[in-house]
mmCIF file of C-alpha atoms in Angstrom:
data_model
loop_
_atom_site.group_PDB
_atom_site.id
_atom_site.type_symbol
_atom_site.label_atom_id
_atom_site.label_comp_id
_atom_site.label_asym_id
_atom_site.label_seq_id
_atom_site.Cartn_x
_atom_site.Cartn_y
_atom_site.Cartn_z
ATOM 1 C CA MET A 1 0.000 0.000 0.000
ATOM 2 C CA ALA A 2 2.795 2.424 0.884
ATOM 3 C CA THR A 3 4.425 1.890 -2.526
ATOM 4 C CA GLU A 4 1.189 2.732 -4.319
ATOM 5 C CA ILE A 5 0.713 5.889 -2.230
ATOM 6 C CA ILE A 6 4.258 7.085 -2.991
ATOM 7 C CA ALA A 7 3.674 6.370 -6.682
ATOM 8 C CA GLY A 8 0.455 8.411 -6.532
ATOM 9 C CA ILE A 9 2.301 11.370 -4.987
ATOM 10 C CA LEU A 10 5.025 11.189 -7.646
ATOM 11 C CA ILE A 11 2.531 10.965 -10.515
ATOM 12 C CA GLY A 12 0.579 13.900 -9.127
ATOM 13 C CA THR A 13 3.777 15.912 -8.646
ATOM 14 C CA ILE A 14 4.814 15.352 -12.263
ATOM 15 C CA LEU A 15 1.388 16.283 -13.624
ATOM 16 C CA GLY A 16 1.098 19.335 -11.369
ATOM 17 C CA THR A 17 4.538 20.516 -12.464
ATOM 18 C CA ILE A 18 3.621 20.180 -16.139
ATOM 19 C CA SER A 19 0.295 21.982 -15.720
ATOM 20 C CA GLY A 20 1.890 24.753 -13.658
ATOM 21 C CA LEU A 21 4.761 25.432 -16.052
ATOM 22 C CA ILE A 22 2.661 25.495 -19.248
ATOM 23 C CA PRO A 23 0.527 28.652 -19.499
ATOM 24 C CA GLY A 24 -3.160 27.967 -19.959
ATOM 25 C CA ILE A 25 -3.012 24.377 -18.700
ATOM 26 C CA HIS A 26 -4.854 23.844 -15.425
ATOM 27 C CA ALA A 27 -4.670 20.997 -12.948
ATOM 28 C CA ASN A 28 -8.161 20.107 -14.203
ATOM 29 C CA THR A 29 -6.537 19.172 -17.524
ATOM 30 C CA MET A 30 -4.193 16.821 -15.726
ATOM 31 C CA ALA A 31 -7.192 15.367 -13.902
ATOM 32 C CA GLY A 32 -8.679 14.639 -17.315
ATOM 33 C CA ILE A 33 -5.517 12.758 -18.300
ATOM 34 C CA LEU A 34 -5.780 10.651 -15.150
ATOM 35 C CA VAL A 35 -9.444 9.970 -15.897
ATOM 36 C CA ALA A 36 -8.517 8.790 -19.391
ATOM 37 C CA ALA A 37 -6.124 6.289 -17.808
ATOM 38 C CA GLU A 38 -8.418 5.652 -14.849
ATOM 39 C CA SER A 39 -9.200 1.983 -15.410
ATOM 40 C CA GLY A 40 -5.550 0.997 -15.736
ATOM 41 C CA LEU A 41 -4.385 3.160 -12.834
ATOM 42 C CA LEU A 42 -7.144 1.931 -10.553
ATOM 43 C CA ALA A 43 -6.162 -1.659 -11.312
ATOM 44 C CA VAL A 44 -2.467 -1.025 -10.663
ATOM 45 C CA LEU A 45 -2.489 1.586 -7.872
ATOM 46 C CA GLY A 46 -5.968 1.391 -6.374
ATOM 47 C CA ALA A 47 -8.475 4.180 -5.748
ATOM 48 C CA PRO A 48 -6.687 5.758 -2.734
ATOM 49 C CA ALA A 49 -3.428 6.236 -4.664
ATOM 50 C CA VAL A 50 -5.240 7.651 -7.718
ATOM 51 C CA GLY A 51 -7.135 10.057 -5.463
ATOM 52 C CA ILE A 52 -3.868 11.178 -3.872
ATOM 53 C CA ALA A 53 -2.345 11.630 -7.342
ATOM 54 C CA LEU A 54 -5.231 13.934 -8.291
ATOM 55 C CA PHE A 55 -4.955 16.041 -5.156
ATOM 56 C CA SER A 56 -1.150 16.118 -5.361
ATOM 57 C CA ALA A 57 -1.359 17.491 -8.915
ATOM 58 C CA LEU A 58 -3.676 20.271 -7.723
ATOM 59 C CA VAL A 59 -1.395 21.197 -4.815
ATOM 60 C CA VAL A 60 1.832 21.187 -6.849
ATOM 61 C CA HIS A 61 0.145 23.308 -9.535
ATOM 62 C CA THR A 62 -0.448 26.047 -6.940
ATOM 63 C CA PHE A 63 3.326 26.198 -6.389
ATOM 64 C CA THR A 64 4.675 25.997 -9.933
ATOM 65 C CA ASP A 65 2.141 28.215 -11.721
ATOM 66 C CA CYS A 66 4.052 31.316 -10.572
ATOM 67 C CA VAL A 67 6.969 30.526 -12.907
ATOM 68 C CA PRO A 68 5.434 31.391 -16.327
ATOM 69 C CA SER A 69 3.576 34.363 -14.867
ATOM 70 C CA THR A 70 6.782 35.770 -13.357
ATOM 71 C CA PHE A 71 9.157 35.305 -16.266
ATOM 72 C CA PHE A 72 6.815 35.621 -19.252
ATOM 73 C CA GLY A 73 3.922 37.687 -17.901
ATOM 74 C CA VAL A 74 1.381 35.011 -18.833
ATOM 75 C CA PRO A 75 -1.348 34.539 -16.213
ATOM 76 C CA ASP A 76 -2.755 31.317 -14.923
ATOM 77 C CA ALA A 77 -6.503 31.386 -14.258
ATOM 78 C CA ASP A 78 -5.772 31.130 -10.538
ATOM 79 C CA THR A 79 -3.103 33.824 -10.276
ATOM 80 C CA ALA A 80 -4.121 36.397 -12.859
ATOM 81 C CA ILE A 81 -3.563 39.679 -11.061
ATOM 82 C CA SER A 82 -0.478 38.519 -9.170
ATOM 83 C CA VAL A 83 1.251 38.534 -12.569
ATOM 84 C CA LEU A 84 1.711 42.296 -12.398
ATOM 85 C CA PRO A 85 4.059 42.665 -9.379
ATOM 86 C CA ALA A 86 5.833 39.353 -10.057
ATOM 87 C CA HIS A 87 6.615 40.178 -13.688
ATOM 88 C CA ALA A 88 7.585 43.722 -12.652
ATOM 89 C CA LEU A 89 10.198 42.250 -10.290
ATOM 90 C CA CYS A 90 11.479 40.067 -13.126
ATOM 91 C CA MET A 91 11.906 43.137 -15.331
ATOM 92 C CA GLN A 92 14.003 44.665 -12.533
ATOM 93 C CA GLY A 93 16.257 41.615 -12.446
ATOM 94 C CA HIS A 94 14.626 39.997 -9.405
ATOM 95 C CA GLY A 95 12.553 37.250 -11.021
ATOM 96 C CA GLU A 96 14.113 34.529 -8.883
ATOM 97 C CA GLU A 97 13.195 36.457 -5.746
ATOM 98 C CA ALA A 98 9.579 36.743 -6.922
ATOM 99 C CA VAL A 99 9.400 32.978 -7.488
ATOM 100 C CA ARG A 100 10.959 32.306 -4.072
ATOM 101 C CA LEU A 101 8.452 34.606 -2.379
ATOM 102 C CA SER A 102 5.595 32.853 -4.124
ATOM 103 C CA ALA A 103 6.909 29.421 -3.114
ATOM 104 C CA MET A 104 7.374 30.546 0.494
ATOM 105 C CA GLY A 105 3.847 31.979 0.626
ATOM 106 C CA SER A 106 2.413 28.669 -0.562
ATOM 107 C CA ALA A 107 4.574 26.652 1.843
ATOM 108 C CA VAL A 108 3.619 28.735 4.889
ATOM 109 C CA SER A 109 -0.020 28.457 3.856
ATOM 110 C CA VAL A 110 0.146 24.650 4.020
ATOM 111 C CA VAL A 111 1.074 24.907 7.702
ATOM 112 C CA MET A 112 -1.545 27.548 8.491
ATOM 113 C CA VAL A 113 -4.371 25.822 6.665
ATOM 114 C CA MET A 114 -4.367 22.656 8.777
ATOM 115 C CA PRO A 115 -6.243 24.054 11.812
ATOM 116 C CA LEU A 116 -8.640 25.835 9.441
ATOM 117 C CA PHE A 117 -9.298 22.508 7.738
ATOM 118 C CA ALA A 118 -10.496 21.024 11.029
ATOM 119 C CA VAL A 119 -12.648 24.075 11.844
ATOM 120 C CA PHE A 120 -14.264 24.030 8.416
ATOM 121 C CA MET A 121 -14.943 20.314 8.583
ATOM 122 C CA PHE A 122 -16.682 20.288 11.961
ATOM 123 C CA PHE A 123 -18.226 23.731 12.539
ATOM 124 C CA LEU A 124 -19.128 25.478 9.292
ATOM 125 C CA PRO A 125 -21.537 22.961 7.671
ATOM 126 C CA SER A 126 -24.287 23.956 10.134
ATOM 127 C CA LEU A 127 -23.886 27.609 9.058
ATOM 128 C CA GLN A 128 -23.750 26.952 5.315
ATOM 129 C CA SER A 129 -27.233 28.170 4.417
ATOM 130 C CA THR A 130 -26.569 31.529 6.109
ATOM 131 C CA ILE A 131 -23.167 31.811 4.442
ATOM 132 C CA ASP A 132 -24.665 31.144 1.000
ATOM 133 C CA TRP A 133 -27.275 33.884 1.508
ATOM 134 C CA TRP A 134 -24.658 36.505 2.393
ATOM 135 C CA LEU A 135 -22.265 35.668 -0.450
ATOM 136 C CA GLY A 136 -23.654 38.159 -2.968
ATOM 137 C CA ILE A 137 -23.790 40.965 -0.394
ATOM 138 C CA ILE A 138 -20.173 40.339 0.629
ATOM 139 C CA LEU A 139 -18.971 40.464 -2.968
ATOM 140 C CA ILE A 140 -20.889 43.689 -3.650
ATOM 141 C CA LEU A 141 -19.086 45.272 -0.696
ATOM 142 C CA VAL A 142 -15.723 43.991 -1.967
ATOM 143 C CA ALA A 143 -16.461 45.349 -5.458
ATOM 144 C CA GLY A 144 -17.358 48.732 -3.969
ATOM 145 C CA LEU A 145 -14.089 48.769 -2.040
ATOM 146 C CA LEU A 146 -12.097 47.952 -5.181
ATOM 147 C CA ILE A 147 -13.734 50.774 -7.130
ATOM 148 C CA LEU A 148 -13.782 53.479 -4.448
ATOM 149 C CA SER A 149 -10.159 52.868 -3.426
ATOM 150 C CA SER A 150 -8.885 53.326 -6.986
ATOM 151 C CA GLU A 151 -7.228 56.353 -8.557
ATOM 152 C CA SER A 152 -10.338 57.157 -10.621
ATOM 153 C CA PRO A 153 -13.522 55.577 -9.237
ATOM 154 C CA GLU A 154 -15.532 56.572 -12.326
ATOM 155 C CA TRP A 155 -13.200 54.853 -14.792
ATOM 156 C CA SER A 156 -12.716 51.924 -12.428
ATOM 157 C CA ALA A 157 -16.479 51.417 -12.354
ATOM 158 C CA VAL A 158 -16.567 51.507 -16.160
ATOM 159 C CA VAL A 159 -13.794 48.901 -16.459
ATOM 160 C CA PHE A 160 -15.363 46.751 -13.732
ATOM 161 C CA LEU A 161 -18.761 46.751 -15.456
ATOM 162 C CA LEU A 162 -17.341 46.204 -18.950
ATOM 163 C CA SER A 163 -15.306 43.232 -17.782
ATOM 164 C CA GLY A 164 -18.347 42.011 -15.852
ATOM 165 C CA ILE A 165 -20.504 42.080 -18.973
ATOM 166 C CA LEU A 166 -17.791 40.176 -20.822
ATOM 167 C CA GLY A 167 -17.644 37.631 -17.984
ATOM 168 C CA ILE A 168 -21.417 37.130 -18.071
ATOM 169 C CA PHE A 169 -21.276 36.547 -21.824
ATOM 170 C CA ALA A 170 -18.330 34.160 -21.528
ATOM 171 C CA PHE A 171 -19.878 31.998 -18.796
ATOM 172 C CA ARG A 172 -23.382 31.994 -20.267
ATOM 173 C CA TYR A 173 -22.147 30.699 -23.609
ATOM 174 C CA ALA A 174 -19.280 28.604 -22.267
ATOM 175 C CA TRP A 175 -20.945 25.532 -23.763
ATOM 176 C CA LEU A 176 -19.739 26.765 -27.163
ATOM 177 C CA ILE A 177 -16.158 26.010 -26.133
ATOM 178 C CA SER A 178 -14.848 22.937 -27.868
ATOM 179 C CA HIS A 179 -12.540 20.170 -26.714
ATOM 180 C CA THR A 180 -12.719 20.733 -22.954
ATOM 181 C CA SER A 181 -15.234 21.458 -20.210
ATOM 182 C CA GLY A 182 -16.706 24.906 -20.858
ATOM 183 C CA VAL A 183 -16.971 26.681 -17.512
ATOM 184 C CA SER A 184 -13.421 25.936 -16.385
ATOM 185 C CA SER A 185 -11.904 26.357 -19.844
ATOM 186 C CA VAL A 186 -13.423 29.766 -20.479
ATOM 187 C CA LEU A 187 -11.231 31.229 -17.746
ATOM 188 C CA MET A 188 -8.142 30.613 -19.851
ATOM 189 C CA PRO A 189 -8.897 33.033 -22.742
ATOM 190 C CA LEU A 190 -10.820 35.408 -20.481
ATOM 191 C CA LEU A 191 -8.055 36.021 -17.942
ATOM 192 C CA THR A 192 -5.218 35.644 -20.453
ATOM 193 C CA GLY A 193 -6.684 38.510 -22.468
ATOM 194 C CA LEU A 194 -7.433 40.717 -19.468
ATOM 195 C CA PHE A 195 -4.162 40.223 -17.614
ATOM 196 C CA GLY A 196 -1.694 38.683 -20.056
ATOM 197 C CA ILE A 197 -1.828 39.697 -23.705
ATOM 198 C CA SER A 198 -3.083 43.199 -22.920
ATOM 199 C CA VAL A 199 0.041 43.725 -20.784
ATOM 200 C CA LEU A 200 2.461 42.066 -23.209
ATOM 201 C CA LEU A 201 1.209 44.191 -26.127
ATOM 202 C CA ARG A 202 2.470 47.268 -24.318
ATOM 203 C CA ALA A 203 5.864 45.760 -23.504
ATOM 204 C CA SER A 204 8.769 48.149 -23.795
ATOM 205 C CA GLY A 205 11.819 47.618 -25.944
ATOM 206 C CA GLY A 206 15.257 46.698 -24.704
ATOM 207 C CA VAL A 207 16.429 43.384 -23.315
ATOM 208 C CA MET A 208 15.578 41.324 -20.287
ATOM 209 C CA PRO A 209 17.820 42.507 -17.445
ATOM 210 C CA LYS A 210 20.337 40.149 -15.936
ATOM 211 C CA GLN A 211 18.600 38.190 -13.202
ATOM 212 C CA VAL A 212 20.283 38.568 -9.830
ATOM 213 C CA ARG A 213 20.465 35.589 -7.485
ATOM 214 C CA SER A 214 19.538 36.721 -4.006
ATOM 215 C CA ASP A 215 17.530 35.582 -1.038
ATOM 216 C CA PRO A 216 14.155 37.295 -0.479
ATOM 217 C CA SER A 217 14.551 40.657 1.229
ATOM 218 C CA THR A 218 11.220 40.249 3.019
ATOM 219 C CA GLY A 219 11.508 39.345 6.711
ATOM 220 C CA ALA A 220 10.041 36.204 8.283
ATOM 221 C CA ARG A 221 7.399 38.179 10.195
ATOM 222 C CA SER A 222 6.221 39.927 7.023
ATOM 223 C CA ILE A 223 6.085 36.628 5.143
ATOM 224 C CA ALA A 224 4.022 35.050 7.935
ATOM 225 C CA TRP A 225 1.627 38.034 8.068
ATOM 226 C CA HIS A 226 1.006 38.175 4.317
ATOM 227 C CA ALA A 227 0.745 34.396 4.050
ATOM 228 C CA GLY A 228 -1.742 34.385 6.930
ATOM 229 C CA MET A 229 -3.983 36.950 5.248
ATOM 230 C CA GLY A 230 -3.703 35.059 1.974
ATOM 231 C CA THR A 231 -4.621 31.816 3.714
ATOM 232 C CA LEU A 232 -7.763 33.432 5.132
ATOM 233 C CA ALA A 233 -8.745 34.748 1.683
ATOM 234 C CA GLY A 234 -8.153 31.308 0.194
ATOM 235 C CA ALA A 235 -10.244 29.822 2.989
ATOM 236 C CA VAL A 236 -13.156 32.082 2.093
ATOM 237 C CA VAL A 237 -13.194 31.190 -1.594
ATOM 238 C CA GLY A 238 -12.355 27.558 -0.895
ATOM 239 C CA TRP A 239 -15.567 27.213 1.074
ATOM 240 C CA LEU A 240 -18.043 29.615 -0.507
ATOM 241 C CA PRO A 241 -19.868 28.400 -3.624
ATOM 242 C CA GLY A 242 -19.125 29.886 -7.023
ATOM 243 C CA LEU A 243 -15.809 31.494 -6.106
ATOM 244 C CA SER A 244 -12.341 30.790 -7.481
ATOM 245 C CA ASN A 245 -8.736 31.577 -6.681
ATOM 246 C CA ALA A 246 -9.061 34.583 -8.953
ATOM 247 C CA THR A 247 -11.712 35.937 -6.586
ATOM 248 C CA ALA A 248 -9.347 35.470 -3.637
ATOM 249 C CA ASN A 249 -6.778 37.580 -5.438
ATOM 250 C CA ALA A 250 -9.391 40.286 -5.956
ATOM 251 C CA LEU A 251 -10.261 40.188 -2.247
ATOM 252 C CA LEU A 252 -6.599 40.691 -1.376
ATOM 253 C CA SER A 253 -5.924 43.479 -3.849
ATOM 254 C CA PRO A 254 -7.201 46.420 -1.739
ATOM 255 C CA LEU A 255 -5.097 45.195 1.194
ATOM 256 C CA PHE A 256 -1.789 44.258 -0.360
ATOM 257 C CA GLN A 257 -0.728 46.563 -3.117
ATOM 258 C CA ALA A 258 1.657 47.795 -0.426
ATOM 259 C CA GLY A 259 5.009 46.296 0.362
ATOM 260 C CA SER A 260 8.181 46.729 -1.631
ATOM 261 C CA GLU A 261 7.246 46.323 -5.309
ATOM 262 C CA GLY A 262 4.158 44.347 -4.308
ATOM 263 C CA LYS A 263 6.155 41.538 -2.665
ATOM 264 C CA GLY A 264 3.578 41.105 0.069
ATOM 265 C CA TYR A 265 0.889 40.700 -2.563
ATOM 266 C CA ILE A 266 2.857 37.920 -4.285
ATOM 267 C CA ILE A 267 3.126 36.067 -0.969
ATOM 268 C CA ALA A 268 -0.537 36.573 -0.104
ATOM 269 C CA THR A 269 -1.943 35.467 -3.465
ATOM 270 C CA SER A 270 0.254 32.368 -3.562
ATOM 271 C CA ALA A 271 -0.859 31.449 -0.043
ATOM 272 C CA ALA A 272 -4.495 31.982 -1.039
ATOM 273 C CA ASN A 273 -4.203 29.637 -4.021
ATOM 274 C CA THR A 274 -2.672 26.825 -1.977
ATOM 275 C CA ALA A 275 -5.146 27.277 0.883
ATOM 276 C CA ASN A 276 -7.983 27.176 -1.624
ATOM 277 C CA ALA A 277 -6.840 23.757 -2.830
ATOM 278 C CA PHE A 278 -6.834 22.269 0.677
ATOM 279 C CA LEU A 279 -10.105 23.851 1.819
ATOM 280 C CA GLY A 280 -11.817 22.936 -1.429
ATOM 281 C CA LEU A 281 -11.102 19.382 -0.306
ATOM 282 C CA ALA A 282 -12.707 20.162 3.066
ATOM 283 C CA ALA A 283 -15.818 21.441 1.278
ATOM 284 C CA LEU A 284 -16.022 18.201 -0.695
ATOM 285 C CA ILE A 285 -15.689 16.019 2.392
ATOM 286 C CA ALA A 286 -18.020 18.031 4.649
ATOM 287 C CA LEU A 287 -20.667 19.221 2.157
ATOM 288 C CA GLY A 288 -20.202 17.165 -0.985
ATOM 289 C CA ARG A 289 -19.584 20.405 -2.923
ATOM 290 C CA MET A 290 -17.085 20.202 -5.772
ATOM 291 C CA ARG A 291 -15.043 23.364 -6.388
ATOM 292 C CA ASN A 292 -13.062 22.228 -9.437
ATOM 293 C CA GLY A 293 -12.566 19.364 -11.851
ATOM 294 C CA VAL A 294 -10.149 17.582 -9.542
ATOM 295 C CA MET A 295 -12.803 17.405 -6.823
ATOM 296 C CA VAL A 296 -15.366 16.134 -9.339
ATOM 297 C CA VAL A 297 -13.092 13.234 -10.272
ATOM 298 C CA LEU A 298 -12.264 12.573 -6.624
ATOM 299 C CA ASP A 299 -15.956 12.307 -5.857
ATOM 300 C CA THR A 300 -16.409 9.934 -8.791
ATOM 301 C CA ILE A 301 -13.670 7.434 -7.939
ATOM 302 C CA GLY A 302 -14.236 7.542 -4.187
ATOM 303 C CA MET A 303 -12.545 9.679 -1.567
ATOM 304 C CA PRO A 304 -9.551 8.187 0.300
ATOM 305 C CA SER A 305 -9.484 8.724 4.055
ATOM 306 C CA PRO A 306 -9.132 12.466 4.866
ATOM 307 C CA LEU A 307 -5.916 11.962 6.850
ATOM 308 C CA LEU A 308 -4.344 9.931 4.051
ATOM 309 C CA ILE A 309 -5.132 12.420 1.292
ATOM 310 C CA LEU A 310 -4.046 15.331 3.493
ATOM 311 C CA ALA A 311 -0.716 13.619 4.172
ATOM 312 C CA GLY A 312 -0.283 13.079 0.447
ATOM 313 C CA GLY A 313 -1.067 16.745 -0.197
ATOM 314 C CA VAL A 314 1.528 17.889 2.345
ATOM 315 C CA ALA A 315 4.170 15.612 0.801
ATOM 316 C CA ALA A 316 3.297 16.950 -2.651
ATOM 317 C CA ALA A 317 3.557 20.522 -1.327
ATOM 318 C CA LEU A 318 7.116 19.820 -0.185
ATOM 319 C CA CYS A 319 7.966 18.489 -3.649
ATOM 320 C CA GLY A 320 6.273 21.484 -5.268
ATOM 321 C CA PHE A 321 8.285 23.892 -3.122
ATOM 322 C CA VAL A 322 11.608 22.321 -4.120
ATOM 323 C CA ILE A 323 10.681 22.182 -7.816
ATOM 324 C CA THR A 324 9.560 25.818 -7.825
ATOM 325 C CA ILE A 325 12.786 27.006 -6.191
ATOM 326 C CA LEU A 326 14.827 25.065 -8.763
ATOM 327 C CA CYS A 327 12.792 26.533 -11.633
ATOM 328 C CA GLY A 328 13.366 30.018 -10.219
ATOM 329 C CA ARG A 329 17.111 29.493 -10.469
ATOM 330 C CA GLY A 330 16.709 29.140 -14.218
ATOM 331 C CA ALA A 331 16.109 32.901 -14.345
ATOM 332 C CA GLN A 332 19.837 33.455 -14.844
ATOM 333 C CA PHE A 333 19.506 32.207 -18.434
ATOM 334 C CA LEU A 334 16.963 34.895 -19.399
ATOM 335 C CA GLY A 335 19.280 37.903 -19.219
ATOM 336 C CA GLY A 336 19.806 39.666 -22.546
ATOM 337 C CA ILE A 337 16.701 38.289 -24.306
ATOM 338 C CA PRO A 338 14.882 41.047 -26.293
ATOM 339 C CA VAL A 339 11.767 41.898 -24.286
ATOM 340 C CA ARG A 340 9.478 42.853 -27.152
ATOM 341 C CA ALA A 341 10.412 39.827 -29.259
ATOM 342 C CA MET A 342 9.864 37.533 -26.276
ATOM 343 C CA SER A 343 6.501 39.172 -25.550
ATOM 344 C CA TYR A 344 5.304 38.655 -29.114
ATOM 345 C CA MET A 345 6.506 35.071 -29.091
ATOM 346 C CA VAL A 346 4.640 34.390 -25.832
ATOM 347 C CA ILE A 347 1.497 36.032 -27.269
ATOM 348 C CA GLY A 348 1.728 33.717 -30.285
ATOM 349 C CA VAL A 349 2.164 30.592 -28.162
ATOM 350 C CA VAL A 350 -0.667 31.509 -25.795
ATOM 351 C CA THR A 351 -2.993 32.341 -28.700
ATOM 352 C CA VAL A 352 -2.339 28.949 -30.292
ATOM 353 C CA LEU A 353 -2.944 27.250 -26.926
ATOM 354 C CA ALA A 354 -6.191 29.170 -26.487
ATOM 355 C CA PHE A 355 -7.391 28.014 -29.885
ATOM 356 C CA LEU A 356 -6.413 24.400 -29.244
ATOM 357 C CA LEU A 357 -8.035 24.347 -25.802
ATOM 358 C CA THR A 358 -11.121 26.499 -26.383
ATOM 359 C CA GLY A 359 -11.795 26.676 -30.121
ATOM 360 C CA VAL A 360 -13.309 29.561 -32.070
ATOM 361 C CA PHE A 361 -15.470 30.807 -29.196
ATOM 362 C CA GLY A 362 -12.408 30.952 -26.966
ATOM 363 C CA MET A 363 -10.664 33.104 -29.554
ATOM 364 C CA VAL A 364 -13.612 35.513 -29.568
ATOM 365 C CA ILE A 365 -13.365 35.799 -25.771
ATOM 366 C CA LEU A 366 -9.585 36.236 -25.999
ATOM 367 C CA VAL A 367 -9.871 39.156 -28.443
ATOM 368 C CA CYS A 368 -12.639 40.880 -26.461
ATOM 369 C CA ALA A 369 -10.793 40.368 -23.173
ATOM 370 C CA THR A 370 -7.593 41.809 -24.639
ATOM 371 C CA LEU A 371 -9.439 44.935 -25.796
ATOM 372 C CA VAL A 372 -11.006 45.414 -22.362
ATOM 373 C CA GLY A 373 -7.656 44.695 -20.720
ATOM 374 C CA LEU A 374 -6.034 47.567 -22.632
ATOM 375 C CA ILE A 375 -8.395 50.144 -21.096
ATOM 376 C CA PRO A 376 -6.877 50.376 -17.560
ATOM 377 C CA SER A 377 -3.473 51.448 -18.892
ATOM 378 C CA LEU A 378 -5.117 54.013 -21.187
ATOM 379 C CA VAL A 379 -7.160 55.657 -18.401
ATOM 380 C CA ASN A 380 -4.578 55.041 -15.656
ATOM 381 C CA VAL A 381 -6.533 52.794 -13.271
ATOM 382 C CA ARG A 382 -5.491 49.541 -11.614
ATOM 383 C CA ARG A 383 -5.920 46.440 -13.709
ATOM 384 C CA VAL A 384 -7.507 44.626 -10.757
ATOM 385 C CA THR A 385 -10.821 46.245 -11.718
ATOM 386 C CA CYS A 386 -10.892 43.778 -14.619
ATOM 387 C CA MET A 387 -11.759 41.151 -11.989
ATOM 388 C CA GLY A 388 -15.330 42.241 -12.587
ATOM 389 C CA ALA A 389 -15.230 39.469 -15.206
ATOM 390 C CA ILE A 390 -15.310 36.976 -12.334
ATOM 391 C CA MET A 391 -17.057 38.923 -9.592
ATOM 392 C CA VAL A 392 -20.089 40.232 -11.493
ATOM 393 C CA PRO A 393 -21.251 36.779 -12.704
ATOM 394 C CA VAL A 394 -20.732 35.321 -9.201
ATOM 395 C CA ILE A 395 -22.693 38.184 -7.593
ATOM 396 C CA LEU A 396 -25.593 37.744 -10.003
ATOM 397 C CA PHE A 397 -25.522 33.974 -9.585
ATOM 398 C CA SER A 398 -25.497 34.163 -5.780
ATOM 399 C CA LEU A 399 -28.424 36.598 -5.796
ATOM 400 C CA GLU A 400 -30.249 34.219 -8.198
ATOM 401 C CA ILE A 401 -30.415 36.892 -10.901
ATOM 402 C CA LEU A 402 -28.298 35.004 -13.422
#
């Protein structure tokens, strides 16, 4: 049994690394690969090991997905708005530091999330109906805070509503997406256009600066504080229905644009994404609610014992931390690369991926999202207001309007 469990952790670690390092590929895609091989894997490894492989892939993905966003400015659906400070650090020659901060935020979150896991499992199910009712109201308040705290509330409201309308359209017609499951896949072109291509199109000339190898300048107390706040945000979206990691990042944005070059925000968003993975598992066990494709497959094949799958997730997190740190060290090979040429090459690769993964409808969303994503830089407001693409549909859904 122990051999099968270790094999499950290793398989999940490999799949989570692949999905994290390739822009536009989510852990859900890796779950689909495991499903395709489900009958053979179940016969060889057994259901517990396959379940641990699925959860391990999800956990490792939350570590490694910072690498393409930091070095190439391409967002993952879970970390869209954390691209901005991380890529900015890379353009200052501190890409490795940004990756280290992200990995440390995720690692600290794993420790902090364990007591929350127990609280969520045993105390929150009795309050779920009340929590569901207040969801829309909470998000309206968060949206108001995002808009009113911006440089230009009027333009921020315009961008928020425009992106919200685009999000409503994208989710309502997500069934038009080919090849993969619509609702999860539509996030790829939507957030890539809003936070990736729209930024890369305005890339400056020159070359990528030499990447300096240095330990993070952020102190242990600051890392713990930002990771703690990120863990709480990830806990909220990991439990509440209809929310995603992208929503957690939006919740954190008004709090953590501070810190040197947004370093605290990188830590907090990474912690939120990892916490969301673990507490999404708690929601599945306690309520039977499935937050992503990995949880759907877990529910289908049968859930291993909670302690066993948690132990597998912690082991996978350790592997993910080491892999992410090693990938960050590769930053030294990027110095001297022409920035604009690299940006255009990344845009081409991501566009091809969007077409392969989401078809013609995905390309329509990608173009529209890119156009909307260009507006914040033109009117000088924070790009976080583009999170209306996620928040507006969730608000309307929670209030039973959509």
